[in-house]
C-alpha cells in the first residue's frame, strides 16, 4: 500500500531501524553492549538450574543403632538381617537391644528415623529428608513459581522505569538472595529464599535480551538472539563444572552468587534502551546515546537523522485523557471477538507449556541418567548449542512452520522410544535423550519468533506475555517429574514425548509466517498467507489513530517482535505539527552511518552479558538437593 503524506495522514511512523542502519547494524557500540549483556545472561542460566545440584538426591541407608555406634556408610554383615532389600527407608523391626540375627523380625519392618549418608554435599543430607521426595520437588517448584511471579514484576519495572533499571536490579539482586540462602538454618528458610531469588533475579534474561537486540540491526537480529541462547547454554555448562569442583551446597552457592554483586558497577557502563527512551518522549537522552554510538562506530549520521534527533520532543498523549469517542475497545474484548486469534492463543500456550515442561524436565532428569550426573548435565547443556544454530539456519531456509514442526516430532519420537531400549544399550538411551534436548532447544529458540509473528502489532507483547505465563506451568510442574520415576522409570519421558508430538500436530493449525509482512491489525493477523484480504483503513480511522510507532524488522525484511525482548512499543501522540522533521529508520542509521557492529556495540554487549551468565546458576539446586547414597 502506498505511503500517504504526513499532512494527509495522522499516523507518524518513525522506523528506528533506519537509524540503526546508519549507525551500523552490529558495530563496536553494539558489540560492547552485547558483551556486557551476555555475562549476566550466562550467570542467569546458572541461577536458573542451581537447585538441580543443591537439592540433588544422595546415597543413604538406614541407621541401625543396635549394630553400630560409630556408623560408616558401608554396612557390616549384620545388614543381611537388619536391612530389607528393595527399600532404603525401612529396616526390620528390632525385637531386642542386640545385633544378633534372632533379634530382628524378618517379616516386619519399621520406618527409619535416622540415616547414614555417603556424603553431606546436598541439602537432602544436611536437613535430613532423604525419604521425603516431595521436599526435593518443592524446591524446584518454589523456584519455578518465583519465575512465574517475576514475569509481571520485571515487565512492570522495565516498561515504567526503563530496561536499564530492570536489568541492573535483576542482575545484582541474586547476589544478595543467593548469599543469604547459603546461610539457611532450615529447610523452610531455604525454600523461601529460593522463591525470593527466582522472583527478584530471573528477569535478567528477558531484560538483557531487550537491551541486546534493540540496538542491533535487522541483518544480525536472528543471529544475535541465538547468540544469547548459546551463552545461556554455556552458563549451564559452567554450573555443572563448578558444582563438580565445589560439591558442598553452601560453598557452591556462595561461589556462584557472589560475582553478581559486581554488576552494581554496570550502572556506569550500561546505556538505557533507545527505543524505550523515544517511546517515553525522552528524545534528548536517546539522541545522546545515538550520537555516542555513531562516534564509537566511526559513522556519520545523515542530516535527516540529525534534524530528527535535534528537534524538540513532542508531547505525549498520555498527559491528557483521550476523548471518549476515540477510545478503542479493550485488548481482551477485541481478541475474544476473533475466533482465529483465540484459537492461535490457545495453541501457542500449549506450545509454550510443552517446550518449558520438556526443556526443564530433561535438564532435571539428566542427573538421574546412568553415569556421572555432572557429565550428563554438561552434555544436555552442550547439545543445546547445535539446536540454536540449527534454528538460525532452518527458520530462514525452510520456513518457521516446517522447521518447528519437524523439531517437535523428532523430539517426540526420540523420547517415546526410550522405554523400548534395552538396559544393556544405555548409550542409545543417552543419545536419544540428547537428541530430544537438541530438538526442544531448537523449538524453544524458534517459538519466540514464530509466536510473535502470529499476532498483530498492538496486541503482540500482551499476547506473548500470556503465552509465556501459561508456559510457566510447564516449568513449575517439571521439577515434579522425578516423582513419576517412583512408579515407572520411563514415565516422565513418555509424557515428554506425548507433549512434543501433540505440539507438533498443532502446528498444522497455524499459518506459515515466513517471508510474510508482520500483521499490524487483527484483520491482517487473521489473513496471514491469504492474498487480497486485508482491508485498508479509512482516512477517518487513520486520523483517529495518531500513533508514534517503533517497530523492529527482521533480516528477511518484515517486522516482528521477540517475546519478552525487542518488543513493539506504541506511544499515542496529539496534534503532530507540520514542522516536525521527517521520520527516520534507526536501522538505516546503524548500517549506513554508525556501523552494524562497531567497538561501542561490542563493548556494551560484553558488559551486559556478564550478569546474564548468572541465570544458569539458578539451577544449582539440582546439585545442592541431589540424592546421596544412604541406608
PDB file of C-alpha atoms in Angstrom, residues 144-145 147-148 349 352-358 467-479:
ATOM      1  CA  UNK A 144       9.527 -22.099  39.099  1.00  0.00           C
ATOM      2  CA  UNK A 145       6.716 -20.246  40.874  1.00  0.00           C
ATOM      3  CA  UNK A 147       9.899 -17.326  37.773  1.00  0.00           C
ATOM      4  CA  UNK A 148       6.159 -17.065  37.162  1.00  0.00           C
ATOM      5  CA  UNK A 349       0.006 -21.507  25.001  1.00  0.00           C
ATOM      6  CA  UNK A 352       4.981 -22.774  25.351  1.00  0.00           C
ATOM      7  CA  UNK A 353       3.823 -25.082  28.130  1.00  0.00           C
ATOM      8  CA  UNK A 354       5.166 -28.136  26.282  1.00  0.00           C
ATOM      9  CA  UNK A 355       8.504 -26.515  25.466  1.00  0.00           C
ATOM     10  CA  UNK A 356       9.198 -25.362  29.027  1.00  0.00           C
ATOM     11  CA  UNK A 357       7.962 -28.650  30.519  1.00  0.00           C
ATOM     12  CA  UNK A 358      10.170 -30.788  28.264  1.00  0.00           C
ATOM     13  CA  UNK A 467       1.701 -17.417  26.298  1.00  0.00           C
ATOM     14  CA  UNK A 468       4.826 -17.033  28.399  1.00  0.00           C
ATOM     15  CA  UNK A 469       2.888 -17.067  31.682  1.00  0.00           C
ATOM     16  CA  UNK A 470       0.913 -20.154  30.653  1.00  0.00           C
ATOM     17  CA  UNK A 471       4.194 -21.714  29.606  1.00  0.00           C
ATOM     18  CA  UNK A 472       5.467 -21.333  33.150  1.00  0.00           C
ATOM     19  CA  UNK A 473       3.002 -24.058  34.136  1.00  0.00           C
ATOM     20  CA  UNK A 474       5.381 -26.399  32.363  1.00  0.00           C
ATOM     21  CA  UNK A 475       8.434 -25.170  34.248  1.00  0.00           C
ATOM     22  CA  UNK A 476       6.523 -25.326  37.552  1.00  0.00           C
ATOM     23  CA  UNK A 477       5.479 -28.960  37.047  1.00  0.00           C
ATOM     24  CA  UNK A 478       8.805 -30.119  35.544  1.00  0.00           C
ATOM     25  CA  UNK A 479      10.536 -30.478  38.960  1.00  0.00           C
TER      26      UNK A 479
END
